[in-house]
Amino acid sequence: MDQAQARGRLAAAVEEARAGLAEGGIPIGAALYGPDGTLLGRGRNRRVQDDDPSMHAETAAFRAAGRQRSYRGTTMVTTLSPCWYCSGLVRQFGIGRVVIGEASTFHGGHDWLAEHGVEIVLLDDPGCVEMMRDFVKNNPALWNEDIGE
């Protein structure tokens, strides 16, 4: 996947992250794309809004995609490096590629995913970095809760 295509797909995840922030939640968004580039599902971290610690952005996008016969060849796009929980989801269902907006704010499980054959496309997107840095600076307790610290 080339950078332009990856950045194009990141747009849906960024929209979700911004919507989550506007709702008072954590600004992380995700989207799941089929092998042919079809958007299967998108979502945002809704831990705060739904009072549900399992509702991470990748989980929300996965659920929105509905049941698929196979997840081989799909691409999970996320604004932030996926945590261990979401990295496990990628491995469990055989999602073959993860496009990551940024990993400087939080370095999740993407190295582990790469070690197990998942293609990782790390974009280091300045907009994703700025959105998360601002959020962490302004909401340290909520951020630490989200990452389990």
PDB file of C-alpha atoms in Angstrom:
ATOM      1  CA  MET A   1       0.000   0.000   0.000  1.00  0.00           C
ATOM      2  CA  ASP A   2       1.470   3.349  -0.955  1.00  0.00           C
ATOM      3  CA  GLN A   3       1.495   6.401   1.325  1.00  0.00           C
ATOM      4  CA  ALA A   4      -1.159   8.295  -0.648  1.00  0.00           C
ATOM      5  CA  GLN A   5      -3.602   5.405  -0.447  1.00  0.00           C
ATOM      6  CA  ALA A   6      -2.871   4.930   3.266  1.00  0.00           C
ATOM      7  CA  ARG A   7      -3.398   8.649   3.967  1.00  0.00           C
ATOM      8  CA  GLY A   8      -6.658   8.591   2.029  1.00  0.00           C
ATOM      9  CA  ARG A   9      -7.952   5.768   4.212  1.00  0.00           C
ATOM     10  CA  LEU A  10      -6.739   7.518   7.363  1.00  0.00           C
ATOM     11  CA  ALA A  11      -9.246  10.323   6.718  1.00  0.00           C
ATOM     12  CA  ALA A  12     -12.212   8.212   7.900  1.00  0.00           C
ATOM     13  CA  ALA A  13     -10.386   7.319  11.127  1.00  0.00           C
ATOM     14  CA  VAL A  14      -9.484  10.978  11.754  1.00  0.00           C
ATOM     15  CA  GLU A  15     -13.138  11.985  11.289  1.00  0.00           C
ATOM     16  CA  GLU A  16     -14.099   9.409  13.915  1.00  0.00           C
ATOM     17  CA  ALA A  17     -11.403  10.625  16.321  1.00  0.00           C
ATOM     18  CA  ARG A  18     -12.605  14.216  16.002  1.00  0.00           C
ATOM     19  CA  ALA A  19     -16.211  13.132  16.570  1.00  0.00           C
ATOM     20  CA  GLY A  20     -15.151  11.277  19.714  1.00  0.00           C
ATOM     21  CA  LEU A  21     -13.317  14.317  21.017  1.00  0.00           C
ATOM     22  CA  ALA A  22     -16.379  16.502  20.360  1.00  0.00           C
ATOM     23  CA  GLU A  23     -18.447  14.036  22.421  1.00  0.00           C
ATOM     24  CA  GLY A  24     -16.065  14.365  25.374  1.00  0.00           C
ATOM     25  CA  GLY A  25     -14.278  11.111  24.646  1.00  0.00           C
ATOM     26  CA  ILE A  26     -10.767  10.033  23.755  1.00  0.00           C
ATOM     27  CA  PRO A  27      -9.810  11.107  20.214  1.00  0.00           C
ATOM     28  CA  ILE A  28      -8.898   7.794  18.636  1.00  0.00           C
ATOM     29  CA  GLY A  29     -10.633   6.658  15.461  1.00  0.00           C
ATOM     30  CA  ALA A  30     -10.423   3.585  13.264  1.00  0.00           C
ATOM     31  CA  ALA A  31     -11.774   2.126  10.042  1.00  0.00           C
ATOM     32  CA  LEU A  32     -11.721  -1.389   8.609  1.00  0.00           C
ATOM     33  CA  TYR A  33     -11.339  -1.750   4.844  1.00  0.00           C
ATOM     34  CA  GLY A  34     -11.927  -4.807   2.693  1.00  0.00           C
ATOM     35  CA  PRO A  35      -9.322  -6.255   0.339  1.00  0.00           C
ATOM     36  CA  ASP A  36     -10.837  -4.252  -2.524  1.00  0.00           C
ATOM     37  CA  GLY A  37     -10.713  -0.972  -0.573  1.00  0.00           C
ATOM     38  CA  THR A  38     -14.381  -0.966   0.414  1.00  0.00           C
ATOM     39  CA  LEU A  39     -15.027   0.662   3.784  1.00  0.00           C
ATOM     40  CA  LEU A  40     -16.511  -2.136   5.904  1.00  0.00           C
ATOM     41  CA  GLY A  41     -16.874  -0.283   9.192  1.00  0.00           C
ATOM     42  CA  ARG A  42     -15.628   2.683  11.156  1.00  0.00           C
ATOM     43  CA  GLY A  43     -15.722   3.728  14.768  1.00  0.00           C
ATOM     44  CA  ARG A  44     -14.167   5.676  17.602  1.00  0.00           C
ATOM     45  CA  ASN A  45     -13.051   5.095  21.136  1.00  0.00           C
ATOM     46  CA  ARG A  46     -16.299   5.250  23.134  1.00  0.00           C
ATOM     47  CA  ARG A  47     -15.033   4.200  26.564  1.00  0.00           C
ATOM     48  CA  VAL A  48     -16.207   7.455  28.146  1.00  0.00           C
ATOM     49  CA  GLN A  49     -19.413   7.921  26.175  1.00  0.00           C
ATOM     50  CA  ASP A  50     -20.644   4.331  26.675  1.00  0.00           C
ATOM     51  CA  ASP A  51     -19.010   3.712  30.080  1.00  0.00           C
ATOM     52  CA  ASP A  52     -17.529   0.602  28.433  1.00  0.00           C
ATOM     53  CA  PRO A  53     -13.811  -0.074  28.871  1.00  0.00           C
ATOM     54  CA  SER A  54     -13.802  -2.476  25.907  1.00  0.00           C
ATOM     55  CA  MET A  55     -15.070   0.028  23.344  1.00  0.00           C
ATOM     56  CA  HIS A  56     -11.802   1.024  21.710  1.00  0.00           C
ATOM     57  CA  ALA A  57     -11.788   2.551  18.232  1.00  0.00           C
ATOM     58  CA  GLU A  58     -10.561  -0.590  16.489  1.00  0.00           C
ATOM     59  CA  THR A  59     -13.166  -2.659  18.323  1.00  0.00           C
ATOM     60  CA  ALA A  60     -15.898  -0.225  17.292  1.00  0.00           C
ATOM     61  CA  ALA A  61     -14.817  -0.335  13.629  1.00  0.00           C
ATOM     62  CA  PHE A  62     -14.622  -4.127  13.740  1.00  0.00           C
ATOM     63  CA  ARG A  63     -18.118  -4.385  15.231  1.00  0.00           C
ATOM     64  CA  ALA A  64     -19.504  -1.890  12.711  1.00  0.00           C
ATOM     65  CA  ALA A  65     -18.109  -4.015   9.863  1.00  0.00           C
ATOM     66  CA  GLY A  66     -20.325  -6.879  10.933  1.00  0.00           C
ATOM     67  CA  ARG A  67     -19.622 -10.520  10.415  1.00  0.00           C
ATOM     68  CA  GLN A  68     -17.267 -11.252   7.524  1.00  0.00           C
ATOM     69  CA  ARG A  69     -16.583 -14.702   6.134  1.00  0.00           C
ATOM     70  CA  SER A  70     -12.879 -13.911   6.391  1.00  0.00           C
ATOM     71  CA  TYR A  71     -10.763 -10.956   7.423  1.00  0.00           C
ATOM     72  CA  ARG A  72      -7.797 -11.983   5.286  1.00  0.00           C
ATOM     73  CA  GLY A  73      -6.666  -9.114   3.114  1.00  0.00           C
ATOM     74  CA  THR A  74      -8.452  -6.494   5.221  1.00  0.00           C
ATOM     75  CA  THR A  75      -6.786  -3.349   6.509  1.00  0.00           C
ATOM     76  CA  MET A  76      -7.370  -1.774   9.906  1.00  0.00           C
ATOM     77  CA  VAL A  77      -6.657   1.950   9.869  1.00  0.00           C
ATOM     78  CA  THR A  78      -6.237   3.691  13.209  1.00  0.00           C
ATOM     79  CA  THR A  79      -5.167   7.157  14.273  1.00  0.00           C
ATOM     80  CA  LEU A  80      -2.938   5.771  17.060  1.00  0.00           C
ATOM     81  CA  SER A  81      -0.801   2.656  17.456  1.00  0.00           C
ATOM     82  CA  PRO A  82      -3.135  -0.110  18.626  1.00  0.00           C
ATOM     83  CA  CYS A  83      -2.967  -1.195  22.253  1.00  0.00           C
ATOM     84  CA  TRP A  84      -2.405  -4.847  23.156  1.00  0.00           C
ATOM     85  CA  TYR A  85      -6.149  -5.492  23.298  1.00  0.00           C
ATOM     86  CA  CYS A  86      -6.690  -4.173  19.768  1.00  0.00           C
ATOM     87  CA  SER A  87      -3.486  -5.786  18.514  1.00  0.00           C
ATOM     88  CA  GLY A  88      -4.892  -9.085  19.751  1.00  0.00           C
ATOM     89  CA  LEU A  89      -8.065  -8.471  17.751  1.00  0.00           C
ATOM     90  CA  VAL A  90      -5.968  -7.941  14.611  1.00  0.00           C
ATOM     91  CA  ARG A  91      -4.089 -11.209  15.188  1.00  0.00           C
ATOM     92  CA  GLN A  92      -7.146 -13.217  16.255  1.00  0.00           C
ATOM     93  CA  PHE A  93      -9.032 -12.464  13.061  1.00  0.00           C
ATOM     94  CA  GLY A  94      -6.122 -12.430  10.619  1.00  0.00           C
ATOM     95  CA  ILE A  95      -6.296  -8.779   9.602  1.00  0.00           C
ATOM     96  CA  GLY A  96      -3.278  -8.493   7.322  1.00  0.00           C
ATOM     97  CA  ARG A  97      -2.392  -4.816   7.441  1.00  0.00           C
ATOM     98  CA  VAL A  98      -2.599  -1.978   9.961  1.00  0.00           C
ATOM     99  CA  VAL A  99      -2.219   1.645   8.916  1.00  0.00           C
ATOM    100  CA  ILE A 100      -1.261   3.814  11.898  1.00  0.00           C
ATOM    101  CA  GLY A 101      -1.641   7.585  11.993  1.00  0.00           C
ATOM    102  CA  GLU A 102       0.989   7.985  14.714  1.00  0.00           C
ATOM    103  CA  ALA A 103       2.909   6.076  17.358  1.00  0.00           C
ATOM    104  CA  SER A 104       4.864   8.807  19.140  1.00  0.00           C
ATOM    105  CA  THR A 105       2.164   9.531  21.726  1.00  0.00           C
ATOM    106  CA  PHE A 106       1.609   5.836  22.446  1.00  0.00           C
ATOM    107  CA  HIS A 107       3.668   2.949  21.144  1.00  0.00           C
ATOM    108  CA  GLY A 108       1.248   0.051  21.284  1.00  0.00           C
ATOM    109  CA  GLY A 109       1.595  -3.471  19.951  1.00  0.00           C
ATOM    110  CA  HIS A 110       2.456  -2.746  16.337  1.00  0.00           C
ATOM    111  CA  ASP A 111       6.011  -4.122  16.603  1.00  0.00           C
ATOM    112  CA  TRP A 112       4.568  -7.394  17.879  1.00  0.00           C
ATOM    113  CA  LEU A 113       2.081  -7.426  15.008  1.00  0.00           C
ATOM    114  CA  ALA A 114       4.910  -6.907  12.501  1.00  0.00           C
ATOM    115  CA  GLU A 115       6.865  -9.766  14.085  1.00  0.00           C
ATOM    116  CA  HIS A 116       3.852 -11.984  13.398  1.00  0.00           C
ATOM    117  CA  GLY A 117       3.476 -11.100   9.740  1.00  0.00           C
ATOM    118  CA  VAL A 118       1.079  -8.156   9.847  1.00  0.00           C
ATOM    119  CA  GLU A 119       2.062  -5.382   7.438  1.00  0.00           C
ATOM    120  CA  ILE A 120       2.458  -2.121   9.361  1.00  0.00           C
ATOM    121  CA  VAL A 121       2.216   1.263   7.618  1.00  0.00           C
ATOM    122  CA  LEU A 122       3.231   3.991  10.061  1.00  0.00           C
ATOM    123  CA  LEU A 123       2.364   7.440   8.701  1.00  0.00           C
ATOM    124  CA  ASP A 124       3.617   9.749  11.484  1.00  0.00           C
ATOM    125  CA  ASP A 125       0.751  12.072  10.579  1.00  0.00           C
ATOM    126  CA  PRO A 126       1.278  15.538  12.140  1.00  0.00           C
ATOM    127  CA  GLY A 127      -2.462  16.080  12.632  1.00  0.00           C
ATOM    128  CA  CYS A 128      -2.842  12.815  14.542  1.00  0.00           C
ATOM    129  CA  VAL A 129       0.198  13.631  16.682  1.00  0.00           C
ATOM    130  CA  GLU A 130      -1.094  17.115  17.512  1.00  0.00           C
ATOM    131  CA  MET A 131      -4.604  15.887  18.344  1.00  0.00           C
ATOM    132  CA  MET A 132      -3.291  13.251  20.769  1.00  0.00           C
ATOM    133  CA  ARG A 133      -0.610  15.446  22.349  1.00  0.00           C
ATOM    134  CA  ASP A 134      -3.188  18.147  23.033  1.00  0.00           C
ATOM    135  CA  PHE A 135      -5.597  15.617  24.487  1.00  0.00           C
ATOM    136  CA  VAL A 136      -2.982  13.990  26.736  1.00  0.00           C
ATOM    137  CA  LYS A 137      -1.768  17.401  27.953  1.00  0.00           C
ATOM    138  CA  ASN A 138      -5.312  18.568  28.753  1.00  0.00           C
ATOM    139  CA  ASN A 139      -6.671  15.247  30.084  1.00  0.00           C
ATOM    140  CA  PRO A 140      -3.815  13.318  31.729  1.00  0.00           C
ATOM    141  CA  ALA A 141      -5.992  11.382  34.191  1.00  0.00           C
ATOM    142  CA  LEU A 142      -8.426  10.253  31.502  1.00  0.00           C
ATOM    143  CA  TRP A 143      -5.563   9.302  29.187  1.00  0.00           C
ATOM    144  CA  ASN A 144      -3.813   7.295  31.903  1.00  0.00           C
ATOM    145  CA  GLU A 145      -7.088   5.513  32.626  1.00  0.00           C
ATOM    146  CA  ASP A 146      -7.433   4.647  28.942  1.00  0.00           C
ATOM    147  CA  ILE A 147      -3.969   3.115  28.703  1.00  0.00           C
ATOM    148  CA  GLY A 148      -4.261   1.354  32.065  1.00  0.00           C
ATOM    149  CA  GLU A 149      -1.810   3.400  34.104  1.00  0.00           C
TER     150      GLU A 149
END
